[in-house]
Amino acid sequence: EDDALLLVRDLRRKGYEVGHRRVESAPEMVRALEEEEWDVILCDFHLPGFGVPEALFILRESGRDIPFLLVSGKVEEEAAVEALTSGAQDFVLKDRLHRLVPAVEREIRDAGIRRRRREAEEELRESEERFRQIAEHVRDVFWITTPAKDRLLYLSPAFEEVWGVPREEVYRNPLRWMEAIHPEDRGRVEAALFGQAHGEYEEEYRIVHPDGEVRWIWDRAFPVRDEHGEVYRIVGVAEDVTERKEAAEAVRQADLRYRALIEHATDVILIVDADPDATIRYASPSARDFLGLAPEEVRGTGGFSVVHPEDLERVRNTYRKTVDHPGAAVREQYRLVGEGETVRHVEAVARNLSDLPSVGGIVVNLRDVTERVELESQVLHSQKMEAVGRLAGGVAHDFNNLLTVIEGYAQILEQGADPEDPRREELEEIRGAVRRGAALTRQLLAFSKRQVVQPRVIDAKEVVTGMERMLGRLLPEDVELRTRFCSEPAPVHMDPGQLEQAVMNLVVNAREALPEGGRVSLSVDVGEERGADPRGSVVRIFVVDTGPGVPENLRKEVFEPFFTTKESGTGLGLATVYGVVEGAGGVVRVGDGEAGGAVFTLSLPRWEPEEGTGPDLEGARFRDAGPEGTDGGRAKGGDPAEGGALVLVVEDEAALRKVVRRHLERSGYRVVDAASGVEGLEKIGALDEAVDLVLSDVVLPGMSGPDLVERIQECHPDVRVLFTSGYAPDELRGRYSTLSSGAYLQKPFTSEELLGAVRRSLLEGAARTGRS
């Protein structure tokens, strides 16, 4: 490095501006020759692992004529001679650096002379070859005449093909060629030919061929002067440009069609240079719709500047493939960020046409596929939600079985305990946990769209209060949940699961508006609805957040299906709220909070009991539904258990099968149980009497409950049927067409609900057959 700087300093001291680059290996020298143009190469004689012969070989292979000077502290005479014979121009010893500058100047000067000589020789060879090709192959008409134009000295053979007239006729009459000129052009040509003193002119005109064909001619004449500057010859060239004129017209028409297509196309057509920035050289007018920029504003900018940052690396990789594979079509889908940070999904098809002179770049066709991508995303999300929903429904089904078992044994223990036993309070806690678990399964079924919609009178305040802990878990740590509830009951007539879903969706929506934290307030009150259309007494649920709020122009759209202002999400959350509230006869509104943010208000009609009755809010709060006509587990108007009815219980869950059997036997029923439909058929076949009731789970391994009942009723058509399942009956009826042949009891159920449903089924059977 020090020696190199010494040489550079010596050259600079002589007044030269020196740009230099030091290399120590063959690859470095190859790159240096490829990347820059050099005036001179200074090479040390002794290089570790990289010798002078190799450096000279690399220089020769590059094809460049660059002076190569050896600079070394010591050079053996034999080695110096070898280097000079191999291409080195000179060598300078380091102890005689005063020779360096003169040697460099001389070699650069000699290299310039050699270069100019080569260029002149090459130009001369090209000129000679060009004139030779013209003389032998040109189809143009050459002619030579006198300045007076009264004698034709030469006319090339191509004249006969172009004009269709023998050359002899023109030799005899030099103006014979003008007779073929189209009458509309003849006067203009004569004026140009004879109006110039020196015979110099250039005209385009038509001639009429003897067969009637019209041809276009481009005719030029040039004066030739002697040593005194006098014109003594006129040389002319006449070219048949008919095909060119026709092609130009075809191109013009094609250009008009092309412009019409490009200017009215919805896709954006770009031509970008194959440079690292993908510089846009042309943009079609539709760029304004895509990016909000006029085509002239786009030209000259880098194509990557409008690519979404998350897609940039992938698009660059695809672009490099396009550059490396000329002619091949490369397809990519990514996002563009336009004016105002609007994001569009585009599908790009790029083809490298740099080899075509008319294009000289990469042609890119951009198609806006934003709507398609959004629809695909919604479909994929719906499919995912359907899969998750199926999983949630299955979990709820299994959970319902467990809850039924827990509830059953808790009731058995409670019934057997002394009224003063302090453990009864603990049993009540267990049953309370079961009721909360049942509420959880309702939420799972609501999520999976498998919930049975069962409107009834509920206390909206109690429902929302029961959700408080769950809603707190939905919110991140930096979002505070505040609640405020009225002291009086807030009765409404609607499905509790749907109310829970609506409140949960609103809280989740508020959470999305608070990415940096904040506060969500939830309150319930009872009041009078005010406005142009008073609705009387209503129950109002308010969800207030401290986010940016909902712009006025979007408030009519937020409840539309699939409408969302987020990049992710289905846009179904608020639409679901709207459907639930409207279905319950209420309204949902969005407005501004006092301290900013959004306020969503659910106004539900307050349930008013008929005179002499009151709302049964306690039972409605915890149970989906119970069988009608029950009172402490005993049916009104009769007790079929007094006759010791025989019941076949078919349930694959062993613990649940056992507790159902305990409940029935404690109430006086005789029970035969089975773990599957096949086992149930075997046990009925072994009985000496017919069963009175088949109590069967719907979904069983091997043979389903409805299929089992159908087989049994072939031999015992009067048998009564009671189906039970953790799945919703609407879903099961779609899978089992024979499900409607029996009553249905939804899991989880209490012993009172079980016994009431069994007694009612037996009473209906007794009424139908005339038995008491």
Coordinates of C-alpha atoms in Angstrom, one line a residue, residues 28-419:
E28 CA -9.6 -8.3 -8.2
M29 CA -7.8 -7.4 -11.4
V30 CA -10.6 -9.0 -13.5
R31 CA -13.3 -7.0 -11.6
A32 CA -11.2 -3.8 -11.9
L33 CA -10.9 -4.1 -15.7
E34 CA -14.6 -4.9 -16.0
E35 CA -15.8 -2.0 -13.8
E36 CA -13.7 0.9 -15.0
E37 CA -11.6 2.3 -17.9
W38 CA -7.9 2.7 -17.1
D39 CA -5.2 4.8 -18.7
V40 CA -2.2 2.8 -17.5
I41 CA -1.4 -0.2 -15.3
L42 CA 1.6 -0.1 -12.9
C43 CA 2.6 -3.6 -11.7
D44 CA 5.1 -4.7 -9.1
F45 CA 7.3 -7.5 -10.3
H46 CA 7.2 -9.5 -7.2
L47 CA 3.6 -10.3 -6.0
P48 CA 2.7 -13.0 -3.5
G49 CA 0.6 -15.6 -5.3
F50 CA -0.1 -13.5 -8.3
G51 CA 2.7 -13.0 -10.9
V52 CA 3.3 -10.7 -13.8
P53 CA 2.7 -13.3 -16.5
E54 CA -0.8 -13.9 -15.0
A55 CA -1.5 -10.2 -14.9
L56 CA -0.5 -9.8 -18.6
F57 CA -2.6 -12.8 -19.5
I58 CA -5.7 -11.3 -17.9
L59 CA -5.0 -8.0 -19.7
R60 CA -4.7 -9.8 -23.1
E61 CA -7.9 -11.7 -22.4
S62 CA -9.8 -8.5 -21.7
G63 CA -9.0 -7.2 -25.2
R64 CA -8.0 -3.8 -23.9
D65 CA -5.0 -1.8 -25.1
I66 CA -3.8 -0.4 -21.8
P67 CA -0.1 0.5 -21.2
F68 CA 1.5 -2.0 -18.8
L69 CA 4.5 -0.8 -16.9
L70 CA 6.6 -2.8 -14.4
V71 CA 7.7 -1.0 -11.3
S72 CA 10.0 -2.9 -9.0
G73 CA 12.9 -2.6 -6.7
K74 CA 14.8 -5.3 -8.6
V75 CA 14.1 -7.0 -11.9
E76 CA 16.3 -9.7 -13.3
E77 CA 17.3 -9.0 -16.9
E78 CA 16.0 -12.3 -18.2
A79 CA 12.6 -11.9 -16.5
A80 CA 12.3 -8.3 -17.7
V81 CA 12.9 -9.3 -21.3
E82 CA 10.3 -12.0 -20.9
A83 CA 7.7 -9.5 -19.5
L84 CA 8.4 -7.1 -22.3
T85 CA 8.0 -9.7 -25.0
S86 CA 4.7 -10.8 -23.3
G87 CA 3.1 -7.4 -23.6
A88 CA 4.7 -5.1 -21.0
Q89 CA 5.7 -1.7 -22.5
D90 CA 8.4 -0.7 -20.1
F91 CA 9.9 -1.2 -16.6
V92 CA 11.0 1.3 -14.0
L93 CA 13.1 0.6 -11.0
K94 CA 12.0 2.0 -7.7
D95 CA 15.3 3.7 -7.1
R96 CA 14.9 5.5 -10.4
L97 CA 11.3 6.8 -10.1
H98 CA 12.2 10.0 -12.0
R99 CA 11.6 7.8 -15.1
L100 CA 8.1 7.0 -14.0
V101 CA 6.2 10.1 -15.2
P102 CA 8.0 10.3 -18.6
A103 CA 7.4 6.6 -19.2
V104 CA 3.7 7.0 -18.3
E105 CA 3.2 10.0 -20.5
R106 CA 5.0 8.3 -23.4
E107 CA 3.0 5.1 -23.2
I108 CA -0.4 6.9 -22.8
R109 CA 0.5 9.0 -25.8
D110 CA 1.5 6.0 -27.8
A111 CA -1.7 4.1 -26.8
G112 CA -3.8 7.1 -28.0
I113 CA -2.0 7.0 -31.3
R114 CA -2.6 3.3 -31.7
R115 CA -6.2 3.7 -30.8
R116 CA -6.8 6.5 -33.3
R117 CA -5.0 4.5 -36.0
R118 CA -7.2 1.4 -35.3
E119 CA -10.3 3.5 -35.4
A120 CA -9.3 5.1 -38.7
E121 CA -8.4 1.7 -40.2
E122 CA -11.7 0.3 -39.0
E123 CA -13.7 3.2 -40.4
L124 CA -11.9 2.9 -43.7
R125 CA -12.7 -0.9 -43.9
E126 CA -16.3 -0.2 -43.0
S127 CA -16.6 2.5 -45.7
E128 CA -15.1 0.3 -48.4
E129 CA -17.3 -2.6 -47.4
R130 CA -20.4 -0.4 -47.4
F131 CA -19.7 1.0 -50.8
R132 CA -19.0 -2.5 -52.1
Q133 CA -22.3 -3.8 -50.8
I134 CA -24.1 -0.8 -52.3
A135 CA -22.6 -1.4 -55.7
E136 CA -23.5 -5.1 -55.7
H137 CA -26.7 -5.4 -53.9
V138 CA -28.6 -2.1 -53.6
R139 CA -32.1 -2.0 -55.2
D140 CA -32.1 1.8 -55.5
V141 CA -31.8 3.5 -58.8
F142 CA -28.5 5.4 -59.4
W143 CA -28.2 7.9 -62.2
I144 CA -25.6 10.4 -63.4
T145 CA -26.3 13.3 -65.8
T146 CA -24.8 16.6 -66.9
P147 CA -25.6 19.9 -65.3
A148 CA -27.6 20.8 -68.3
K149 CA -29.6 17.5 -67.9
D150 CA -29.5 17.0 -71.6
R151 CA -27.5 13.8 -71.5
L152 CA -27.8 10.8 -69.3
L153 CA -24.4 9.4 -68.4
Y154 CA -25.4 6.4 -66.3
L155 CA -28.5 4.6 -65.2
S156 CA -28.4 1.5 -62.9
P157 CA -30.2 -1.7 -63.8
A158 CA -32.7 -1.3 -60.9
F159 CA -34.4 1.4 -63.0
E160 CA -36.1 -1.2 -65.2
E161 CA -37.6 -3.0 -62.3
V162 CA -38.8 0.1 -60.5
W163 CA -40.1 2.1 -63.5
G164 CA -40.8 -0.8 -65.8
V165 CA -39.2 1.1 -68.7
P166 CA -36.1 -0.1 -70.7
R167 CA -33.0 1.9 -69.9
E168 CA -32.3 2.4 -73.6
E169 CA -35.4 4.6 -74.0
V170 CA -34.1 6.9 -71.3
Y171 CA -30.6 7.0 -72.8
R172 CA -32.2 8.2 -76.0
N173 CA -34.5 10.6 -74.3
P174 CA -33.2 11.6 -70.9
L175 CA -36.6 13.1 -69.8
R176 CA -38.4 9.8 -70.7
W177 CA -38.4 8.9 -66.9
M178 CA -40.5 11.9 -66.1
E179 CA -43.4 10.7 -68.3
A180 CA -44.2 8.0 -65.6
I181 CA -44.6 10.6 -62.8
H182 CA -48.1 10.9 -61.5
P183 CA -49.8 13.9 -63.1
E184 CA -50.6 15.4 -59.7
D185 CA -46.9 15.3 -58.8
R186 CA -45.2 16.1 -62.1
G187 CA -45.3 19.9 -61.9
R188 CA -43.7 19.9 -58.5
V189 CA -40.9 17.5 -59.6
E190 CA -40.1 19.6 -62.7
A191 CA -40.0 22.8 -60.7
A192 CA -37.5 21.2 -58.2
L193 CA -35.4 19.6 -61.0
F194 CA -35.0 22.6 -63.2
G195 CA -35.4 25.3 -60.6
Q196 CA -32.1 24.7 -58.9
A197 CA -29.0 26.1 -60.6
H198 CA -26.8 23.4 -59.4
G199 CA -29.3 20.6 -59.8
E200 CA -29.6 19.7 -56.0
Y201 CA -33.0 18.6 -54.9
E202 CA -34.9 16.1 -52.8
E203 CA -38.5 15.1 -53.6
E204 CA -41.0 12.3 -52.9
Y205 CA -43.5 11.6 -55.6
R206 CA -45.5 8.9 -57.3
I207 CA -45.0 7.1 -60.5
V208 CA -47.5 5.0 -62.5
H209 CA -46.1 1.6 -63.6
P210 CA -46.9 0.4 -67.1
D211 CA -49.3 -2.2 -65.4
G212 CA -51.1 0.6 -63.6
E213 CA -49.6 0.1 -60.2
V214 CA -48.7 3.2 -58.3
R215 CA -45.4 3.4 -56.6
W216 CA -43.8 5.9 -54.3
I217 CA -40.3 7.2 -55.1
W218 CA -37.9 9.2 -52.9
D219 CA -35.5 10.9 -55.3
R220 CA -32.3 12.9 -54.3
A221 CA -29.8 14.7 -56.6
F222 CA -26.3 15.9 -55.6
P223 CA -23.8 18.1 -57.5
V224 CA -20.3 16.9 -58.1
R225 CA -17.6 19.6 -58.4
D226 CA -14.2 19.7 -60.0
E227 CA -11.0 21.1 -58.5
H228 CA -12.1 24.6 -59.4
G229 CA -15.5 24.2 -57.6
E230 CA -17.5 24.0 -60.8
V231 CA -20.4 21.5 -61.1
Y232 CA -19.6 19.0 -63.8
R233 CA -21.8 16.1 -62.8
I234 CA -25.1 15.5 -61.1
V235 CA -25.5 12.2 -59.2
G236 CA -28.9 11.0 -58.1
V237 CA -30.5 8.2 -56.1
A238 CA -34.1 7.2 -56.6
E239 CA -35.5 4.8 -54.0
D240 CA -38.8 2.8 -54.2
V241 CA -40.4 3.6 -50.8
T242 CA -43.8 2.1 -51.6
E243 CA -43.5 -0.7 -49.0
R244 CA -42.2 1.8 -46.4
K245 CA -45.1 4.2 -47.1
E246 CA -47.5 1.4 -46.7
A247 CA -45.8 0.1 -43.6
A248 CA -45.8 3.6 -42.1
E249 CA -49.5 3.8 -42.7
A250 CA -50.0 0.4 -41.2
V251 CA -47.9 1.5 -38.2
R252 CA -49.9 4.7 -37.9
Q253 CA -53.2 2.7 -37.9
A254 CA -51.7 0.2 -35.4
D255 CA -50.5 3.1 -33.3
L256 CA -54.0 4.5 -33.2
R257 CA -55.4 1.2 -32.2
Y258 CA -52.7 0.7 -29.6
R259 CA -53.3 4.1 -28.1
A260 CA -57.0 3.5 -28.0
L261 CA -56.4 0.2 -26.2
I262 CA -53.8 1.5 -23.8
E263 CA -55.6 4.8 -23.0
H264 CA -58.9 3.0 -22.2
A265 CA -57.5 -0.1 -20.5
T266 CA -58.2 -0.5 -16.8
D267 CA -54.9 -2.3 -16.3
V268 CA -51.7 -0.3 -16.0
I269 CA -49.0 -0.8 -18.6
L270 CA -45.5 0.1 -17.6
I271 CA -42.1 -0.1 -19.3
V272 CA -39.3 -0.1 -16.9
D273 CA -35.5 -0.1 -17.4
A274 CA -33.6 -3.2 -16.4
D275 CA -31.6 -1.2 -13.8
P276 CA -31.4 -1.8 -10.1
D277 CA -34.2 0.7 -9.3
A278 CA -36.6 -0.5 -12.1
T279 CA -36.9 3.1 -13.4
I280 CA -40.3 3.6 -15.0
R281 CA -39.9 4.9 -18.5
Y282 CA -43.6 4.7 -19.6
A283 CA -46.8 4.6 -17.7
S284 CA -50.3 4.2 -19.2
P285 CA -53.1 6.7 -18.3
S286 CA -54.7 4.2 -15.9
A287 CA -51.8 4.8 -13.5
R288 CA -53.8 7.8 -12.2
D289 CA -56.6 5.5 -11.0
F290 CA -54.1 3.0 -9.5
L291 CA -51.8 5.4 -7.7
G292 CA -53.5 8.8 -7.8
L293 CA -50.6 10.1 -9.9
A294 CA -50.5 11.3 -13.5
P295 CA -48.4 9.2 -15.9
E296 CA -45.9 12.1 -16.3
E297 CA -45.5 12.1 -12.5
V298 CA -44.7 8.4 -12.5
R299 CA -42.1 8.5 -15.3
G300 CA -38.6 8.6 -14.1
T301 CA -39.4 7.2 -10.6
G302 CA -38.2 3.9 -9.3
G303 CA -40.7 1.1 -9.6
F304 CA -40.0 -0.2 -6.1
S305 CA -41.0 3.1 -4.5
V306 CA -44.7 2.3 -4.5
V307 CA -44.4 -1.3 -3.4
H308 CA -45.7 -2.1 0.1
P309 CA -42.6 -2.5 2.5
E310 CA -43.7 -6.0 3.6
D311 CA -43.7 -7.2 -0.1
L312 CA -40.6 -5.3 -1.2
E313 CA -38.0 -8.1 -0.9
R314 CA -40.2 -10.6 -2.6
V315 CA -40.9 -8.2 -5.5
R316 CA -37.1 -7.4 -5.8
N317 CA -36.4 -11.1 -6.1
T318 CA -39.0 -11.6 -8.8
Y319 CA -37.7 -8.5 -10.6
R320 CA -34.2 -10.1 -10.7
K321 CA -35.6 -13.2 -12.2
T322 CA -37.2 -11.1 -14.9
V323 CA -33.9 -9.4 -15.7
D324 CA -32.1 -12.7 -15.8
H325 CA -34.6 -14.5 -18.1
P326 CA -35.3 -12.3 -21.2
G327 CA -38.5 -13.2 -23.0
A328 CA -40.0 -15.3 -20.2
A329 CA -43.2 -14.1 -18.5
V330 CA -42.9 -13.8 -14.7
R331 CA -46.0 -13.4 -12.5
E332 CA -46.2 -11.9 -9.0
Q333 CA -48.9 -10.6 -6.7
Y334 CA -48.2 -7.9 -4.2
R335 CA -49.5 -4.6 -2.7
L336 CA -49.0 -1.1 -4.0
V337 CA -49.2 2.0 -1.8
G338 CA -50.7 4.9 -3.7
E339 CA -51.5 8.5 -2.9
G340 CA -52.9 9.0 0.6
E341 CA -51.4 5.6 1.7
T342 CA -54.2 3.7 -0.1
V343 CA -53.2 0.1 -0.5
R344 CA -54.2 -1.9 -3.6
H345 CA -53.5 -5.6 -4.3
V346 CA -52.2 -6.0 -7.9
E347 CA -51.3 -9.0 -10.1
A348 CA -48.2 -8.2 -12.2
V349 CA -47.1 -10.0 -15.3
A350 CA -43.6 -8.9 -16.4
R351 CA -41.7 -9.8 -19.6
N352 CA -38.2 -8.7 -20.3
L353 CA -38.1 -7.3 -23.9
S354 CA -34.9 -5.4 -23.6
D355 CA -33.7 -7.1 -26.8
L356 CA -36.5 -5.5 -28.9
P357 CA -35.4 -2.1 -30.1
S358 CA -39.0 -0.9 -30.1
V359 CA -39.3 -1.6 -26.4
G360 CA -35.8 -1.8 -24.9
G361 CA -37.0 -2.6 -21.4
I362 CA -39.3 -4.7 -19.2
V363 CA -43.0 -4.5 -20.0
V364 CA -45.2 -4.9 -16.8
N365 CA -48.9 -5.3 -16.8
L366 CA -50.6 -4.5 -13.5
R367 CA -54.1 -5.6 -12.8
D368 CA -56.1 -4.5 -9.7
V369 CA -57.1 -7.6 -7.9
T370 CA -58.0 -5.9 -4.5
E371 CA -61.6 -7.0 -4.6
R372 CA -60.7 -10.5 -5.5
V373 CA -58.1 -10.8 -2.8
E374 CA -60.5 -9.4 -0.2
L375 CA -63.2 -11.9 -1.3
E376 CA -60.7 -14.8 -1.2
S377 CA -59.6 -13.7 2.2
Q378 CA -63.2 -13.6 3.4
V379 CA -63.8 -17.1 2.0
L380 CA -60.6 -18.5 3.6
H381 CA -61.5 -16.8 6.9
S382 CA -65.0 -18.2 6.7
Q383 CA -63.6 -21.7 6.0
K384 CA -61.3 -21.3 9.0
M385 CA -64.1 -20.1 11.2
E386 CA -66.2 -23.0 10.1
A387 CA -63.5 -25.4 11.0
V388 CA -62.9 -23.7 14.4
G389 CA -66.7 -23.6 14.8
R390 CA -66.9 -27.4 14.3
L391 CA -64.2 -27.9 16.8
A392 CA -66.0 -25.6 19.3
G393 CA -69.3 -27.4 18.7
G394 CA -67.6 -30.8 19.4
V395 CA -66.0 -29.4 22.5
A396 CA -69.3 -28.1 23.7
H397 CA -71.0 -31.5 23.1
D398 CA -68.4 -33.3 25.2
F399 CA -68.5 -30.7 27.8
N400 CA -72.3 -30.9 28.0
N401 CA -71.9 -34.7 28.8
L402 CA -69.5 -33.9 31.7
L403 CA -71.8 -31.2 33.0
T404 CA -74.8 -33.5 33.0
V405 CA -72.9 -36.1 35.0
I406 CA -71.7 -33.5 37.5
E407 CA -75.1 -32.0 37.8
G408 CA -76.7 -35.5 38.2
Y409 CA -74.5 -36.7 41.0
A410 CA -74.7 -33.3 42.7
Q411 CA -78.5 -33.5 42.8
I412 CA -78.3 -37.1 44.1
L413 CA -76.1 -36.0 46.9
E414 CA -78.2 -33.0 47.6
Q415 CA -81.4 -35.0 47.7
G416 CA -79.9 -37.5 50.1
A417 CA -78.4 -34.8 52.4
D418 CA -80.1 -33.6 55.6
P419 CA -81.7 -30.1 55.1

